[in-house]
Short mmCIF file of C-alpha atoms (C1' of nucleotides) in Angstrom, two decimals:
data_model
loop_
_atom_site.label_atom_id
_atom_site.label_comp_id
_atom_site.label_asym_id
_atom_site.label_seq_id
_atom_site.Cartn_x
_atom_site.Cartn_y
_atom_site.Cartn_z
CA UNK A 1 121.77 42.62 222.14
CA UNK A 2 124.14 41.01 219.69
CA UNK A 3 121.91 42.65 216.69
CA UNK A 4 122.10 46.49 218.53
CA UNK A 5 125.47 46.09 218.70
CA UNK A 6 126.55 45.38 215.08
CA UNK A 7 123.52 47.71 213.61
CA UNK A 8 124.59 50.34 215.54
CA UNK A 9 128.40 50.15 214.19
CA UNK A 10 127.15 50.01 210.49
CA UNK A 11 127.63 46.24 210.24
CA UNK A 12 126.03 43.89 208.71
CA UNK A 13 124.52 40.97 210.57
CA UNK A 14 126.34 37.55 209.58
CA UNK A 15 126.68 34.51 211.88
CA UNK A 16 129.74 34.77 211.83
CA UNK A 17 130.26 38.26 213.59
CA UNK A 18 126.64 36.72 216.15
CA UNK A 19 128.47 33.82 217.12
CA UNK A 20 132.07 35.59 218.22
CA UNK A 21 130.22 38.63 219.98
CA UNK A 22 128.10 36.42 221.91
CA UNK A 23 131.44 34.34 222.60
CA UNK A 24 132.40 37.90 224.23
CA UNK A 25 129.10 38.73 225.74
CA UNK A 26 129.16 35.27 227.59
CA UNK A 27 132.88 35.16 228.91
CA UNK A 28 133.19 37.72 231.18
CA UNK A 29 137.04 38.37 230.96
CA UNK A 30 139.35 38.58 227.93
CA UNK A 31 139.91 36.02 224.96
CA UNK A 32 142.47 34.80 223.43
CA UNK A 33 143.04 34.62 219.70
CA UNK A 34 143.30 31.05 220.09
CA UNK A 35 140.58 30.90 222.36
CA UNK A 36 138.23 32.23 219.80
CA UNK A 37 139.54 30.32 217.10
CA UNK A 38 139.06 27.13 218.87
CA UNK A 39 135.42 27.90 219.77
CA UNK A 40 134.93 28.40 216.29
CA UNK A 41 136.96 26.51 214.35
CA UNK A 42 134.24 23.78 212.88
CA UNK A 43 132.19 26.56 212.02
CA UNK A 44 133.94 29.27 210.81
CA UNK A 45 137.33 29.85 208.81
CA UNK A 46 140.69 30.54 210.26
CA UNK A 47 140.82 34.16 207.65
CA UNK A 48 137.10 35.15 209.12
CA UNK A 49 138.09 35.14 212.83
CA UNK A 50 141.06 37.11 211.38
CA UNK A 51 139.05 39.68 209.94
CA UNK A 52 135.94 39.74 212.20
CA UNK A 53 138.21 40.87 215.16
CA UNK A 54 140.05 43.51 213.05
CA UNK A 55 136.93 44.86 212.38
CA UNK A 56 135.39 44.98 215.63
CA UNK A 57 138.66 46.51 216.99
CA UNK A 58 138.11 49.33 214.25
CA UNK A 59 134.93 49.77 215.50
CA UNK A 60 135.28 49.75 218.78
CA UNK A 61 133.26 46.69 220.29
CA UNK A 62 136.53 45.52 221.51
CA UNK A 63 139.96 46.23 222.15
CA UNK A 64 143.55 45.07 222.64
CA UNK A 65 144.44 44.66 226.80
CA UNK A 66 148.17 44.60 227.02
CA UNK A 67 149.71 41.81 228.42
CA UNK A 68 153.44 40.97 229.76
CA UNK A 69 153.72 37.48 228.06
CA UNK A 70 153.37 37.85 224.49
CA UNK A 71 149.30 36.50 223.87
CA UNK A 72 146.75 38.83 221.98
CA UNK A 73 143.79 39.22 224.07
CA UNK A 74 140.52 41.13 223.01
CA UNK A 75 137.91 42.08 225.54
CA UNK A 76 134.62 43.59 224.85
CA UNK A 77 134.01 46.40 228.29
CA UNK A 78 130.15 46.02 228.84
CA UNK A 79 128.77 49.56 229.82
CA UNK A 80 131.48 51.35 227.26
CA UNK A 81 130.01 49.67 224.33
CA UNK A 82 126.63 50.01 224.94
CA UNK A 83 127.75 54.09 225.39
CA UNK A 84 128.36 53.32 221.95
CA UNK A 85 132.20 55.18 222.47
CA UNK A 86 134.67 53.21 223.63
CA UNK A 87 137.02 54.63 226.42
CA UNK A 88 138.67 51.87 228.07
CA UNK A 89 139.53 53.04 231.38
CA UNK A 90 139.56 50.54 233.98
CA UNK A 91 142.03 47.61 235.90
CA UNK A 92 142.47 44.65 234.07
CA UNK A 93 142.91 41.59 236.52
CA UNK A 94 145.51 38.57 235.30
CA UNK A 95 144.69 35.82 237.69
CA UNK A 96 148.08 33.41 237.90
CA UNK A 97 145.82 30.39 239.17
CA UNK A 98 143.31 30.15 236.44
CA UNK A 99 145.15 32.56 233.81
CA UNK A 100 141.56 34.55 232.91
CA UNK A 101 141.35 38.34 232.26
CA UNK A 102 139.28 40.29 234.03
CA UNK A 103 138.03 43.65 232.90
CA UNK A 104 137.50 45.61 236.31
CA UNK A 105 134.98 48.08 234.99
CA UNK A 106 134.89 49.64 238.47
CA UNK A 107 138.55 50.00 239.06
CA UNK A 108 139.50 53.13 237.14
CA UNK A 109 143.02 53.31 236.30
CA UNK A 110 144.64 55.96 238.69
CA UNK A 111 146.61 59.39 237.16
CA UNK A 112 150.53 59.21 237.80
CA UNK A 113 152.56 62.28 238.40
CA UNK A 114 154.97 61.65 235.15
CA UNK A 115 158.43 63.92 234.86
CA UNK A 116 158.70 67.49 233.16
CA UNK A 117 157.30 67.19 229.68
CA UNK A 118 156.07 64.15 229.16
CA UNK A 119 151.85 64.78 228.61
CA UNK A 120 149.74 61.90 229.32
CA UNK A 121 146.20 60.78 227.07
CA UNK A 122 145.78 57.32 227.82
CA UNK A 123 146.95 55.12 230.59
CA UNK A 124 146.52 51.40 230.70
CA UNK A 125 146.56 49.35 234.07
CA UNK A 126 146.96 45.53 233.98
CA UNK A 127 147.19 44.03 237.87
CA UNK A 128 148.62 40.37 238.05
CA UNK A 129 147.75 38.08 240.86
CA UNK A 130 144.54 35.77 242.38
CA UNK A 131 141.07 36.63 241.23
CA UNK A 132 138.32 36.02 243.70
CA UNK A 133 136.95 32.69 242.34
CA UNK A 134 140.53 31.34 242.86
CA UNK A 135 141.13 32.68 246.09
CA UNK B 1 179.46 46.95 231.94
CA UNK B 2 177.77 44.62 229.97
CA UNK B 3 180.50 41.86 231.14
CA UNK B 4 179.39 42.75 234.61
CA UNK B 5 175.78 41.91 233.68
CA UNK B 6 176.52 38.81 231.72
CA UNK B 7 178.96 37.67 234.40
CA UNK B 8 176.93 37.97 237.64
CA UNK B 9 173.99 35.96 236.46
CA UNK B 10 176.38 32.87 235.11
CA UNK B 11 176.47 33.53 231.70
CA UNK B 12 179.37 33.10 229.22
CA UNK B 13 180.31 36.17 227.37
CA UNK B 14 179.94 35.66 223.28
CA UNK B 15 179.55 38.56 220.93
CA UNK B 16 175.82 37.75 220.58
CA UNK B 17 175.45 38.60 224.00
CA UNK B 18 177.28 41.37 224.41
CA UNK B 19 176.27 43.40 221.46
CA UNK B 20 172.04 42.77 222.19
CA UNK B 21 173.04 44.17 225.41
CA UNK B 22 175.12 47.34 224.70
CA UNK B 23 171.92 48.01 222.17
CA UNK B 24 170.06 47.68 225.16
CA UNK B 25 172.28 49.88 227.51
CA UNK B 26 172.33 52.34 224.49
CA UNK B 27 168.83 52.97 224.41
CA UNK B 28 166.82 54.76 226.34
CA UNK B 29 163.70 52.92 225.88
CA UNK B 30 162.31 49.85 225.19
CA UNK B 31 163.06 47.70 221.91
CA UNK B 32 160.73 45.58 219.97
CA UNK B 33 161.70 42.08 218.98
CA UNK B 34 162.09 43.54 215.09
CA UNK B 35 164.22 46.06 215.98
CA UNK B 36 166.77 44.02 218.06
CA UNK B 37 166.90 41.63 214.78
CA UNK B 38 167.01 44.31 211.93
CA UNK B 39 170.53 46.05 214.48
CA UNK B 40 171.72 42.40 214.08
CA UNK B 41 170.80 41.06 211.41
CA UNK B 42 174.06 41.14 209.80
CA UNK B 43 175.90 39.81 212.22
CA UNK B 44 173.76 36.97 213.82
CA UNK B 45 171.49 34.64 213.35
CA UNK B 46 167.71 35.02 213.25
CA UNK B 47 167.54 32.34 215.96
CA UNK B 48 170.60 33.53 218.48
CA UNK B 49 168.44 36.75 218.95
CA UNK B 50 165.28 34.56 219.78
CA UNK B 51 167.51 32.22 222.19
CA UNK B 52 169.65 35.25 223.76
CA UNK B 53 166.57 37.44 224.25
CA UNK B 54 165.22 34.51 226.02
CA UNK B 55 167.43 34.17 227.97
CA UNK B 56 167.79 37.69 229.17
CA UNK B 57 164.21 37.02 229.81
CA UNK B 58 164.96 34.14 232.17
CA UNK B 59 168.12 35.39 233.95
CA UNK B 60 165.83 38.43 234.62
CA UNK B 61 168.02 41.03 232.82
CA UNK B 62 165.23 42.10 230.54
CA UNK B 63 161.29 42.07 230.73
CA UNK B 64 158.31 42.20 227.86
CA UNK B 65 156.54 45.13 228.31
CA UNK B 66 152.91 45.17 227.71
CA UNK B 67 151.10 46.45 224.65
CA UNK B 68 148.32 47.67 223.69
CA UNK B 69 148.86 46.66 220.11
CA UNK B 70 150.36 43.46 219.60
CA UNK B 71 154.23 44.36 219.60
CA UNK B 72 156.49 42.49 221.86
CA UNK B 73 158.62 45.00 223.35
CA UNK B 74 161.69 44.34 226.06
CA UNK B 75 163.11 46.38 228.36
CA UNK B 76 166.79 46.19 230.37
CA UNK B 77 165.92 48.69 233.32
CA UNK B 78 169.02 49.62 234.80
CA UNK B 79 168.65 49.92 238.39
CA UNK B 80 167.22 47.00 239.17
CA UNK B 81 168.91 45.24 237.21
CA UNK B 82 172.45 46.11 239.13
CA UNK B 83 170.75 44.93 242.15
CA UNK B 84 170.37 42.01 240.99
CA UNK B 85 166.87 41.10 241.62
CA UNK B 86 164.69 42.42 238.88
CA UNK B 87 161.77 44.52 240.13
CA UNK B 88 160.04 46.06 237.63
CA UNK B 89 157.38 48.10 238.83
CA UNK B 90 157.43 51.91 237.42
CA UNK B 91 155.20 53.38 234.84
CA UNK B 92 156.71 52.69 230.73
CA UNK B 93 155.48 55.69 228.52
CA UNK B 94 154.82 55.04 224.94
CA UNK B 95 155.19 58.47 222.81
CA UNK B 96 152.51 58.74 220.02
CA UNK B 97 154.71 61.00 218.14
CA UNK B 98 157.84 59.11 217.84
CA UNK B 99 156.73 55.98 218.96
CA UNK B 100 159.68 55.19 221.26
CA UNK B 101 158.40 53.56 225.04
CA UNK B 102 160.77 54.42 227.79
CA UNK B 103 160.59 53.62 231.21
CA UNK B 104 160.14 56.17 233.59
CA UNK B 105 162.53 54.65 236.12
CA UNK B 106 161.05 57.35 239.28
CA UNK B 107 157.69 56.93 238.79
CA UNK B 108 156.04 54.01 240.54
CA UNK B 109 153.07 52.00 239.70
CA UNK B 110 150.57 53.13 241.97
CA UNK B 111 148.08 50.39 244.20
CA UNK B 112 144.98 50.39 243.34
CA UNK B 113 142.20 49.27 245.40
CA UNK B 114 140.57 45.88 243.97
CA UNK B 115 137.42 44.04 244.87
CA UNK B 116 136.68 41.71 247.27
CA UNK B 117 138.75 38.58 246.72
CA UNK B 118 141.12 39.63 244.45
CA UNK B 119 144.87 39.57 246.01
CA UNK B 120 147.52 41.81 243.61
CA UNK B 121 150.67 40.41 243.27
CA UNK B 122 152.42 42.40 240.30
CA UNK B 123 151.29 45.53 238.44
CA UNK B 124 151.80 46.88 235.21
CA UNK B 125 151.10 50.12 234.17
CA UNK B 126 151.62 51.58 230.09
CA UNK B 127 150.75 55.59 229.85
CA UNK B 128 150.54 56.91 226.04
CA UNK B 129 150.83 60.42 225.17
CA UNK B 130 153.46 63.05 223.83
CA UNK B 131 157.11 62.46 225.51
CA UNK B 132 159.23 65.24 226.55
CA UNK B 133 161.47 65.56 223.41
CA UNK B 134 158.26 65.31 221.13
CA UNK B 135 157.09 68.21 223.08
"C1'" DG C 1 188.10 18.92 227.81
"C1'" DT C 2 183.43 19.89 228.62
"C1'" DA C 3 179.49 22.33 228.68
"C1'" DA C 4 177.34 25.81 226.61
"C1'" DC C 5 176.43 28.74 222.49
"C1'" DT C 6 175.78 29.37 217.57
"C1'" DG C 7 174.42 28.72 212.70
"C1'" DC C 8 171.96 26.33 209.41
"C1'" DA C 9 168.15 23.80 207.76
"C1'" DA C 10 163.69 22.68 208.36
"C1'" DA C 11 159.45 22.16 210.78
"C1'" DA C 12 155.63 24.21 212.97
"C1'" DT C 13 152.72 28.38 213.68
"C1'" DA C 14 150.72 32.49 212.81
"C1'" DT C 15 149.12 36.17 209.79
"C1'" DT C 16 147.97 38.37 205.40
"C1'" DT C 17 146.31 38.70 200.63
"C1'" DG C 18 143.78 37.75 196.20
"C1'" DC C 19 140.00 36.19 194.14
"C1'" DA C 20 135.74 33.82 193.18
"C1'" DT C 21 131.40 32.95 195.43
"C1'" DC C 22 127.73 33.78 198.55
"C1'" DC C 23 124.97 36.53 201.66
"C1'" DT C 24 122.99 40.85 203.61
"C1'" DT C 25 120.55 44.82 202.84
"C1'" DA D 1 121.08 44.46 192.20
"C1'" DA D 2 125.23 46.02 194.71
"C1'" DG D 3 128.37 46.01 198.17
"C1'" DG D 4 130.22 43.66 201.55
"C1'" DA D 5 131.54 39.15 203.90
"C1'" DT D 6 133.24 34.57 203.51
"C1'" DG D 7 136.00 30.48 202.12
"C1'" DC D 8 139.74 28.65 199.95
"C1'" DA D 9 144.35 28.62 198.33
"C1'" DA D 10 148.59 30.41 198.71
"C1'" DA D 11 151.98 33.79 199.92
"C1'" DT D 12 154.43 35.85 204.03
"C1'" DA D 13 155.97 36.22 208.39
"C1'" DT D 14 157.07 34.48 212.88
"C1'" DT D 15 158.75 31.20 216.16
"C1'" DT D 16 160.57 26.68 217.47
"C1'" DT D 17 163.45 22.54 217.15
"C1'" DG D 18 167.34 19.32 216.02
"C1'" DC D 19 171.80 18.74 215.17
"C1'" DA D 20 176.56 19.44 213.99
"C1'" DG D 21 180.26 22.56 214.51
"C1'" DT D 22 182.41 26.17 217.32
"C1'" DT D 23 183.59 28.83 221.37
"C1'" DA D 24 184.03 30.19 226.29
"C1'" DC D 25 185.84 28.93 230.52
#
DNA sequence: GTAACTGCAAAATATTTGCATCCTT
DNA sequence: AAGGATGCAAATATTTTGCAGTTAC
């Protein structure tokens, strides 16, 4: 799982690259940098998480999700990946009560009727509120 | 104006105040944190712009936008912020071309429909593409 | 006059870069 | 063996905090 996904984007295999996409693979929202730092912290250097997420964002395993306060988050989107391109079209899902992010992968992020000249190619949706394990 | 603003949410009027908030009334768009520091650089403090931008933040008079990359962007959005209660919930468009986000004040975030157990509260919604001057 | 705001200095954090070494292929 | 990845040290950049002096009301 791990191994496909890094072979397939040219990488080579290092425990350090295993050990933060199976951090992704298990969480099933969004991390934060400081999440990922802290899980591997004893093991691996401050600069490596640095890099290793750069390069999976250039890659594609994972992207940015915007978010209104100013934290970076990363989230790897299951079925996208495993297409191998990335398109990251769905709801993200900010829950206030237990602060995880939760990719939506069946909530596709609606078209909007924007004003005279403006031409759309992306659109990003992030919904705020009380996920269903808080509720 | 801008002595309105200050005025009707208890805040004393000082030249830092005043001139981060004619840049904002100026623009059309959104600023990032850099930009709001480089336009007053010369004249304040590194730290005033951190404090009065939070503040803004606080008294409701300006709101991050989200990002996809990891710039902090604010936004003063002018009708809701005469009425007082800040309500931000229309579509920002970030321009590829010349990079500028501006909120598109008429167009509303749309609901969505979520799944079971999760209970929106707020919605944010970031379209990218060409803008209508780019065109 | 008093409370609030600002500037300066400095601390605390976060991010990037260079280079030597080690690991993957 | 060769190219790429990592760790370490250090340079930069960003953000926060404390405090004394200044300003708005």
């Amino acid at each position: 799982m791990v191994l496909d996904i890094l072979k397939r984007n040219n990488l080579s295999v290092t425990d350090g690259r295993k050990k933060i996409l199976e951090l992704f693979l298990k969480s099933d929202g969004a991390l934060e940098h400081a999440d990922i730092e802290k899980f591997t912290g004893e093991t691996f250097d401050r600069v490596t998480v640095y890099r290793t997420l750069q390069t999976f964002v250039d890659k594609g395993i994972i992207h940015h999700i915007p978010t209104t306060d100013n934290s970076i988050l990363y989230a790897l989107c299951k079925d996208n990946c495993e297409a191998g391109h990335h398109h990251d079209n769905h709801v993200h899902f900010v829950c206030e009560q237990c602060n995880k992010t939760i990719c939506l992968e069946d909530v596709i992020v609606p078209q909007v009727k924007l004003p005279k000249g403006f031409k759309p190619s992306h659109a990003e949706m992030v919904v705020n509120g009380i996920c269903a394990d808080c509720k």
